mmCIF file of C-alpha atoms in Angstrom:
data_model
loop_
_atom_site.group_PDB
_atom_site.id
_atom_site.type_symbol
_atom_site.label_atom_id
_atom_site.label_comp_id
_atom_site.label_asym_id
_atom_site.label_seq_id
_atom_site.Cartn_x
_atom_site.Cartn_y
_atom_site.Cartn_z
ATOM 1 C CA MET C 166 106.530 61.025 115.134
ATOM 2 C CA LYS C 167 108.007 61.268 111.680
ATOM 3 C CA HIS C 168 107.581 64.744 109.936
ATOM 4 C CA THR C 169 105.882 64.599 106.512
ATOM 5 C CA LYS C 170 107.159 68.308 106.007
ATOM 6 C CA ARG C 171 110.825 69.212 105.917
ATOM 7 C CA LEU C 172 111.703 72.597 104.733
ATOM 8 C CA LEU C 173 109.661 75.962 105.223
ATOM 9 C CA VAL C 174 110.982 78.739 103.017
ATOM 10 C CA VAL C 175 109.798 82.231 104.313
ATOM 11 C CA GLY C 176 110.681 84.987 101.878
ATOM 12 C CA GLU C 177 110.146 87.218 99.009
ATOM 13 C CA LEU C 178 108.360 86.600 95.568
ATOM 14 C CA ASN C 179 109.056 88.400 92.379
ATOM 15 C CA VAL C 180 109.080 87.720 88.717
ATOM 16 C CA ASP C 181 112.590 88.053 86.790
ATOM 17 C CA ILE C 182 112.334 89.635 83.216
ATOM 18 C CA ILE C 183 115.503 88.505 81.897
ATOM 19 C CA LEU C 184 117.330 90.135 79.061
ATOM 20 C CA ASN C 185 120.379 88.597 77.259
ATOM 21 C CA GLY C 186 122.272 89.512 74.436
ATOM 22 C CA ILE C 187 122.179 93.277 75.204
ATOM 23 C CA GLN C 188 123.877 95.465 72.685
ATOM 24 C CA GLY C 189 125.528 97.870 75.101
ATOM 25 C CA PHE C 190 124.864 99.401 78.667
ATOM 26 C CA PRO C 191 121.956 101.373 79.218
ATOM 27 C CA GLU C 192 122.319 105.148 78.593
ATOM 28 C CA LEU C 193 119.916 107.994 79.566
ATOM 29 C CA GLU C 194 117.703 109.249 76.420
ATOM 30 C CA LYS C 195 119.077 106.448 74.453
ATOM 31 C CA GLU C 196 117.532 102.804 73.398
ATOM 32 C CA LYS C 197 119.451 99.531 73.645
ATOM 33 C CA ILE C 198 118.371 96.136 72.026
ATOM 34 C CA ALA C 199 118.276 92.730 73.853
ATOM 35 C CA GLU C 200 118.436 89.873 71.626
ATOM 36 C CA SER C 201 116.170 87.517 73.815
ATOM 37 C CA MET C 202 113.798 88.130 76.865
ATOM 38 C CA THR C 203 112.632 85.305 79.350
ATOM 39 C CA ILE C 204 110.071 85.679 82.068
ATOM 40 C CA SER C 205 110.515 83.132 84.997
ATOM 41 C CA LEU C 206 110.374 82.765 88.751
ATOM 42 C CA GLY C 207 112.421 84.947 90.649
ATOM 43 C CA SER C 208 113.660 86.027 93.993
ATOM 44 C CA SER C 209 116.311 84.182 95.963
ATOM 45 C CA SER C 210 113.638 82.587 98.388
ATOM 46 C CA ALA C 211 111.385 81.063 95.634
ATOM 47 C CA ILE C 212 114.436 79.760 93.318
ATOM 48 C CA MET C 213 115.843 77.946 96.561
ATOM 49 C CA ALA C 214 112.097 76.522 97.437
ATOM 50 C CA ALA C 215 111.639 75.538 93.852
ATOM 51 C CA ASN C 216 114.827 73.677 93.405
ATOM 52 C CA SER C 217 114.947 72.331 96.760
ATOM 53 C CA SER C 218 111.721 70.509 95.800
ATOM 54 C CA VAL C 219 112.794 69.278 92.436
ATOM 55 C CA LEU C 220 115.890 67.727 94.279
ATOM 56 C CA GLY C 221 113.488 65.737 96.647
ATOM 57 C CA THR C 222 113.069 68.000 99.645
ATOM 58 C CA ALA C 223 109.621 68.341 100.858
ATOM 59 C CA THR C 224 109.083 72.023 100.621
ATOM 60 C CA SER C 225 106.478 74.619 101.712
ATOM 61 C CA PHE C 226 106.670 78.396 101.041
ATOM 62 C CA CYS C 227 105.379 81.257 103.025
ATOM 63 C CA GLY C 228 105.065 84.865 101.359
ATOM 64 C CA ILE C 229 102.859 87.231 99.766
ATOM 65 C CA THR C 230 102.040 88.117 96.177
ATOM 66 C CA GLY C 231 99.712 90.713 94.481
ATOM 67 C CA ASP C 232 96.359 89.442 93.295
ATOM 68 C CA ASP C 233 97.611 89.977 89.569
ATOM 69 C CA SER C 234 98.734 88.088 86.753
ATOM 70 C CA PHE C 235 102.537 87.933 88.133
ATOM 71 C CA GLY C 236 101.376 86.480 91.344
ATOM 72 C CA LYS C 237 99.449 83.933 89.506
ATOM 73 C CA PHE C 238 102.473 82.951 87.566
ATOM 74 C CA LEU C 239 104.510 82.782 90.484
ATOM 75 C CA ILE C 240 102.327 80.445 92.351
ATOM 76 C CA ASP C 241 101.743 78.221 89.384
ATOM 77 C CA GLU C 242 105.527 77.822 89.040
ATOM 78 C CA LEU C 243 106.000 76.975 92.305
ATOM 79 C CA ARG C 244 103.467 74.399 92.236
ATOM 80 C CA SER C 245 104.811 72.964 89.203
ATOM 81 C CA LYS C 246 108.030 72.206 90.992
ATOM 82 C CA GLY C 247 106.081 70.412 93.768
ATOM 83 C CA VAL C 248 106.088 73.182 96.491
ATOM 84 C CA ASP C 249 103.308 73.587 98.728
ATOM 85 C CA THR C 250 101.731 76.995 98.216
ATOM 86 C CA GLN C 251 99.358 77.035 101.063
ATOM 87 C CA TYR C 252 101.046 79.663 102.943
ATOM 88 C CA ILE C 253 101.223 82.250 100.215
ATOM 89 C CA SER C 254 98.567 85.149 100.779
ATOM 90 C CA LYS C 255 97.483 87.524 97.872
ATOM 91 C CA TRP C 256 96.835 91.050 98.510
ATOM 92 C CA LYS C 257 94.854 93.316 96.339
ATOM 93 C CA ASP C 258 96.240 96.424 97.546
ATOM 94 C CA HIS C 259 99.594 96.015 96.111
ATOM 95 C CA LYS C 260 101.357 94.524 93.070
ATOM 96 C CA THR C 261 103.609 91.587 92.822
ATOM 97 C CA GLY C 262 107.243 92.532 92.604
ATOM 98 C CA ALA C 263 109.530 92.222 89.500
ATOM 99 C CA THR C 264 113.236 92.276 88.738
ATOM 100 C CA ILE C 265 114.542 93.585 85.271
ATOM 101 C CA VAL C 266 117.919 91.516 84.894
ATOM 102 C CA MET C 267 120.449 92.664 82.489
ATOM 103 C CA ASN C 268 122.905 89.973 81.596
ATOM 104 C CA TYR C 269 126.426 90.811 80.111
ATOM 105 C CA GLY C 270 128.310 87.484 80.295
ATOM 106 C CA ILE C 271 129.034 86.316 83.743
ATOM 107 C CA GLU C 272 127.883 89.570 85.167
ATOM 108 C CA ARG C 273 124.813 91.156 85.514
ATOM 109 C CA ALA C 274 122.836 94.259 86.629
ATOM 110 C CA ASN C 275 119.469 94.054 88.521
ATOM 111 C CA ILE C 276 116.713 96.759 88.897
ATOM 112 C CA SER C 277 113.757 95.580 91.424
ATOM 113 C CA TYR C 278 110.236 96.834 92.145
ATOM 114 C CA CYS C 279 109.861 95.369 95.625
ATOM 115 C CA GLY C 280 105.898 95.422 95.483
ATOM 116 C CA THR C 281 104.547 93.081 98.006
ATOM 117 C CA MET C 282 107.909 91.618 99.070
ATOM 118 C CA GLU C 283 108.045 94.579 101.602
ATOM 119 C CA PHE C 284 104.846 93.743 103.655
ATOM 120 C CA LEU C 285 105.582 90.222 104.530
ATOM 121 C CA THR C 286 105.773 90.174 108.286
ATOM 122 C CA MET C 287 106.583 87.397 110.953
ATOM 123 C CA GLU C 288 102.747 87.229 111.759
ATOM 124 C CA ALA C 289 102.439 85.507 108.310
ATOM 125 C CA ILE C 290 104.255 82.536 109.534
ATOM 126 C CA PRO C 291 102.497 79.424 110.285
ATOM 127 C CA TRP C 292 103.568 79.414 113.818
ATOM 128 C CA LYS C 293 101.001 76.674 115.039
ATOM 129 C CA GLU C 294 102.453 74.307 112.590
ATOM 130 C CA LEU C 295 105.731 75.255 112.598
ATOM 131 C CA GLY C 296 106.668 72.037 114.659
ATOM 132 C CA SER C 297 105.797 69.713 111.543
ATOM 133 C CA PHE C 298 108.864 71.140 109.964
ATOM 134 C CA ASP C 299 112.467 70.436 110.232
ATOM 135 C CA HIS C 300 114.169 73.456 108.771
ATOM 136 C CA LEU C 301 113.445 77.119 108.251
ATOM 137 C CA HIS C 302 115.142 79.040 105.244
ATOM 138 C CA ILE C 303 115.233 82.966 105.112
ATOM 139 C CA SER C 304 116.783 84.828 102.273
ATOM 140 C CA SER C 305 116.749 88.612 101.015
ATOM 141 C CA ILE C 306 116.326 90.287 104.639
ATOM 142 C CA PHE C 307 117.222 93.684 103.236
ATOM 143 C CA LEU C 308 114.552 93.672 100.482
ATOM 144 C CA GLN C 309 111.784 92.670 103.243
ATOM 145 C CA LYS C 310 111.494 95.460 105.642
ATOM 146 C CA GLY C 311 108.636 93.834 107.433
ATOM 147 C CA LEU C 312 110.838 90.703 108.209
ATOM 148 C CA ARG C 313 114.135 92.341 108.793
ATOM 149 C CA LYS C 314 113.203 94.167 112.111
ATOM 150 C CA ASP C 315 112.215 90.874 113.687
ATOM 151 C CA ILE C 316 114.629 88.262 112.162
ATOM 152 C CA GLY C 317 116.137 87.553 115.533
ATOM 153 C CA THR C 318 112.963 86.788 116.918
ATOM 154 C CA ILE C 319 111.856 84.627 114.280
ATOM 155 C CA LEU C 320 114.968 82.656 114.520
ATOM 156 C CA LYS C 321 114.870 82.110 118.118
ATOM 157 C CA ARG C 322 111.117 80.919 117.846
ATOM 158 C CA ALA C 323 111.960 78.466 115.034
ATOM 159 C CA LYS C 324 114.942 77.102 117.232
ATOM 160 C CA ASP C 325 112.532 76.912 120.308
ATOM 161 C CA LYS C 326 110.395 74.732 118.188
ATOM 162 C CA GLY C 327 113.206 72.425 117.362
ATOM 163 C CA LEU C 328 113.908 73.452 113.671
ATOM 164 C CA THR C 329 117.364 74.011 112.248
ATOM 165 C CA THR C 330 117.837 77.209 110.452
ATOM 166 C CA SER C 331 119.626 78.669 107.580
ATOM 167 C CA LEU C 332 119.935 82.462 106.202
ATOM 168 C CA ASP C 333 121.099 84.046 102.997
ATOM 169 C CA ILE C 334 121.028 87.585 103.501
ATOM 170 C CA GLN C 335 121.613 88.626 99.795
ATOM 171 C CA TRP C 336 122.834 92.119 98.801
ATOM 172 C CA ASP C 337 121.698 95.189 100.610
ATOM 173 C CA PRO C 338 120.614 97.833 97.794
ATOM 174 C CA GLU C 339 121.169 100.576 100.429
ATOM 175 C CA GLU C 340 124.473 99.371 101.226
ATOM 176 C CA LYS C 341 123.974 100.125 104.960
ATOM 177 C CA TRP C 342 124.496 96.346 105.981
ATOM 178 C CA ASP C 343 122.287 96.981 108.977
ATOM 179 C CA PHE C 344 122.247 93.302 110.264
ATOM 180 C CA ASN C 345 123.450 92.627 113.764
ATOM 181 C CA TYR C 346 125.243 89.125 112.791
ATOM 182 C CA ARG C 347 126.922 88.824 116.296
ATOM 183 C CA GLU C 348 123.286 88.630 117.723
ATOM 184 C CA CYS C 349 121.664 86.352 114.864
ATOM 185 C CA LEU C 350 124.242 83.988 113.751
ATOM 186 C CA PRO C 351 124.229 82.049 117.066
ATOM 187 C CA LEU C 352 120.661 81.157 116.052
ATOM 188 C CA VAL C 353 121.357 80.110 112.274
ATOM 189 C CA ASP C 354 122.626 76.730 111.648
ATOM 190 C CA VAL C 355 123.956 77.448 108.185
ATOM 191 C CA PHE C 356 124.756 80.870 107.249
ATOM 192 C CA LEU C 357 124.985 81.085 103.178
ATOM 193 C CA PRO C 358 126.790 84.533 102.180
ATOM 194 C CA ASN C 359 128.678 85.050 99.064
ATOM 195 C CA LYS C 360 131.858 86.495 98.781
ATOM 196 C CA LYS C 361 130.910 90.343 98.085
ATOM 197 C CA GLU C 362 128.265 89.855 100.764
ATOM 198 C CA LEU C 363 130.725 88.795 103.357
ATOM 199 C CA LEU C 364 133.139 91.254 102.636
ATOM 200 C CA ALA C 365 130.497 93.992 102.748
ATOM 201 C CA LEU C 366 128.797 92.851 105.774
ATOM 202 C CA THR C 367 132.171 92.611 107.896
ATOM 203 C CA GLN C 368 133.789 95.534 106.260
ATOM 204 C CA SER C 369 137.023 93.169 105.352
ATOM 205 C CA PRO C 370 139.702 93.552 102.973
ATOM 206 C CA ASP C 371 139.531 89.623 102.252
ATOM 207 C CA ILE C 372 137.478 86.573 102.755
ATOM 208 C CA GLU C 373 140.008 85.364 105.624
ATOM 209 C CA THR C 374 139.589 88.406 107.462
ATOM 210 C CA GLY C 375 135.814 88.643 107.063
ATOM 211 C CA LEU C 376 135.350 84.652 108.161
ATOM 212 C CA ASP C 377 137.601 85.341 111.125
ATOM 213 C CA GLN C 378 135.132 87.899 112.535
ATOM 214 C CA LEU C 379 132.165 85.525 111.754
ATOM 215 C CA LYS C 380 133.746 82.278 113.401
ATOM 216 C CA ALA C 381 132.948 83.454 116.964
ATOM 217 C CA HIS C 382 129.297 83.923 116.324
ATOM 218 C CA GLY C 383 128.336 81.467 113.651
ATOM 219 C CA ASN C 384 127.817 77.565 113.510
ATOM 220 C CA TRP C 385 128.150 76.162 109.844
ATOM 221 C CA ILE C 386 129.340 79.148 107.409
ATOM 222 C CA ALA C 387 129.247 78.447 103.481
ATOM 223 C CA ILE C 388 130.668 81.074 101.455
ATOM 224 C CA LYS C 389 129.963 81.182 97.653
ATOM 225 C CA LEU C 390 133.092 82.070 95.509
ATOM 226 C CA GLY C 391 131.410 81.910 92.086
ATOM 227 C CA GLU C 392 134.008 80.618 89.666
ATOM 228 C CA GLU C 393 136.578 79.620 92.409
ATOM 229 C CA GLY C 394 133.909 77.433 94.104
ATOM 230 C CA SER C 395 133.070 77.802 98.023
ATOM 231 C CA MET C 396 134.518 77.868 101.197
ATOM 232 C CA GLY C 397 133.025 76.640 104.626
ATOM 233 C CA TYR C 398 133.571 76.769 108.289
ATOM 234 C CA ALA C 399 132.405 73.993 110.614
ATOM 235 C CA ASP C 400 133.479 72.581 113.568
ATOM 236 C CA GLY C 401 136.680 74.425 113.938
ATOM 237 C CA LYS C 402 137.845 73.859 110.518
ATOM 238 C CA THR C 403 137.917 75.847 107.190
ATOM 239 C CA ILE C 404 137.379 73.835 103.917
ATOM 240 C CA ARG C 405 137.706 74.909 100.385
ATOM 241 C CA CYS C 406 135.943 73.041 97.409
ATOM 242 C CA PRO C 407 136.528 74.014 93.831
ATOM 243 C CA ALA C 408 133.948 74.893 91.280
ATOM 244 C CA TYR C 409 132.513 72.590 88.636
ATOM 245 C CA LYS C 410 133.266 74.075 85.138
ATOM 246 C CA ASN C 411 129.983 74.125 82.983
ATOM 247 C CA PRO C 412 130.854 73.783 79.183
ATOM 248 C CA GLU C 413 127.233 74.786 78.536
ATOM 249 C CA TYR C 414 127.163 77.953 80.385
ATOM 250 C CA VAL C 415 124.126 80.331 79.573
ATOM 251 C CA ASP C 416 123.565 82.759 82.883
ATOM 252 C CA SER C 417 124.273 82.668 86.528
ATOM 253 C CA ILE C 418 120.819 83.641 87.750
ATOM 254 C CA GLY C 419 119.807 81.921 90.801
ATOM 255 C CA ALA C 420 123.157 79.847 91.022
ATOM 256 C CA GLY C 421 123.846 80.874 94.335
ATOM 257 C CA ASP C 422 120.384 79.877 95.341
ATOM 258 C CA SER C 423 120.643 76.476 93.640
ATOM 259 C CA PHE C 424 123.876 76.028 95.762
ATOM 260 C CA ASN C 425 121.632 76.740 98.750
ATOM 261 C CA ALA C 426 119.141 74.318 97.853
ATOM 262 C CA ALA C 427 121.802 71.524 97.406
ATOM 263 C CA PHE C 428 123.632 72.327 100.633
ATOM 264 C CA ILE C 429 120.621 72.414 102.729
ATOM 265 C CA LYS C 430 119.582 68.957 101.112
ATOM 266 C CA LYS C 431 122.665 67.198 102.108
ATOM 267 C CA PHE C 432 122.617 69.061 105.422
ATOM 268 C CA LEU C 433 119.311 67.596 106.288
ATOM 269 C CA SER C 434 120.635 64.347 105.392
ATOM 270 C CA GLY C 435 123.212 64.622 107.910
ATOM 271 C CA ALA C 436 126.126 64.870 105.444
ATOM 272 C CA GLU C 437 129.759 66.248 106.500
ATOM 273 C CA PRO C 438 130.409 69.873 105.455
ATOM 274 C CA ARG C 439 132.565 68.901 102.573
ATOM 275 C CA GLU C 440 129.988 66.929 100.876
ATOM 276 C CA CYS C 441 127.251 69.861 101.410
ATOM 277 C CA LEU C 442 129.813 72.212 99.675
ATOM 278 C CA GLU C 443 130.602 69.783 96.693
ATOM 279 C CA TYR C 444 126.998 69.154 96.151
ATOM 280 C CA GLY C 445 126.192 73.015 96.371
ATOM 281 C CA ASN C 446 128.965 73.665 93.938
ATOM 282 C CA LEU C 447 127.447 70.869 91.397
ATOM 283 C CA MET C 448 123.868 72.196 91.679
ATOM 284 C CA GLY C 449 125.144 76.013 91.411
ATOM 285 C CA ALA C 450 127.058 74.813 88.230
ATOM 286 C CA LEU C 451 124.057 73.160 86.787
ATOM 287 C CA ASN C 452 121.989 75.968 87.338
ATOM 288 C CA THR C 453 124.239 77.975 84.795
ATOM 289 C CA SER C 454 123.208 75.648 81.848
ATOM 290 C CA SER C 455 119.663 77.258 81.331
ATOM 291 C CA VAL C 456 118.163 80.785 81.238
ATOM 292 C CA GLY C 457 116.974 81.862 84.861
ATOM 293 C CA GLY C 458 117.119 80.247 88.159
ATOM 294 C CA THR C 459 114.881 77.168 87.863
ATOM 295 C CA GLY C 460 115.132 76.215 84.134
ATOM 296 C CA ALA C 461 118.035 73.689 84.817
ATOM 297 C CA PHE C 462 115.706 71.968 87.438
ATOM 298 C CA GLU C 463 112.661 70.393 85.573
ATOM 299 C CA SER C 464 112.918 67.177 87.259
ATOM 300 C CA LEU C 465 114.869 65.162 89.711
ATOM 301 C CA GLU C 466 115.785 62.503 86.946
ATOM 302 C CA GLY C 467 116.474 65.236 84.451
ATOM 303 C CA VAL C 468 118.958 66.957 86.901
ATOM 304 C CA ARG C 469 120.766 63.339 87.349
ATOM 305 C CA GLN C 470 120.947 63.012 83.794
ATOM 306 C CA LYS C 471 122.353 66.505 83.169
ATOM 307 C CA VAL C 472 125.097 66.384 85.784
ATOM 308 C CA LYS C 473 126.286 62.809 84.741
ATOM 309 C CA SER C 474 126.531 64.359 81.140
ATOM 310 C CA LEU C 475 127.782 67.849 82.077
ATOM 311 C CA PHE C 476 130.233 66.759 84.688
ATOM 312 C CA ASN C 477 130.710 62.715 84.640
ATOM 313 C CA PHE C 478 128.883 63.082 88.255
ATOM 314 C CA LYS C 479 126.513 60.365 89.483
ATOM 315 C CA THR C 480 123.798 61.203 91.934
#
């Protein structure tokens, strides 16, 4: 039987309040001015889901918002990108999360209020319908205390249902890195850390050493290297792919999530690892041409036109 659904993203939902053109770094008892502010769909999971849908992957989202204006905004934004939101719950007792994003060129500082994202548990996952999906993606486990404790169980149940899986752990705000990758990574088909996360998780001095620690436990590993492109490991081989240079750079919010969306799209199509990495790099670079994580992904045709004009790339 052919599946009508492809990707289920389980994860956090929050609003990004993005400040650009900030006149200096924050200081106690002083006020700084930002030249612009944008409110957009935030969170690694939601950005990945929205951009996956625009790229042509049938996508559903499972998560929690508050029963408030931010929650309504997030659901409306996901729906506008074609994401199925029927598995999103609204909670009256807790507020929707928000992240203040302070951009300083290619670097940024984030402050997050987690809100409802801390209360999502594995019980919210539509287990009875899981077999109608092909792939499960999870992000930001350190921000989701209710999911983190059961991450191994969730991945195993998904694999038992016949799904492939991917995981992007994201940064640990407490910097404890309490994640048993030796136990979990055998259940993850595609592991998607960035360079800083890889080094912190493995307590390694360099990428090669960190990757060596993961090889024995992981399947496909895709490491996001920012301006250096990406690095992958699959089928006993290590691959490096250079980045696409964007002449219309605005900010890098969500670039890693757009990489994830593109990589998983190619992975689900049966593409080779190098093609997955290259497409991930392309969409990560495209992401940086607009404010926020989803601004560059309005429509598939728009994406095709933009990557052709910016990078001379035909999709």
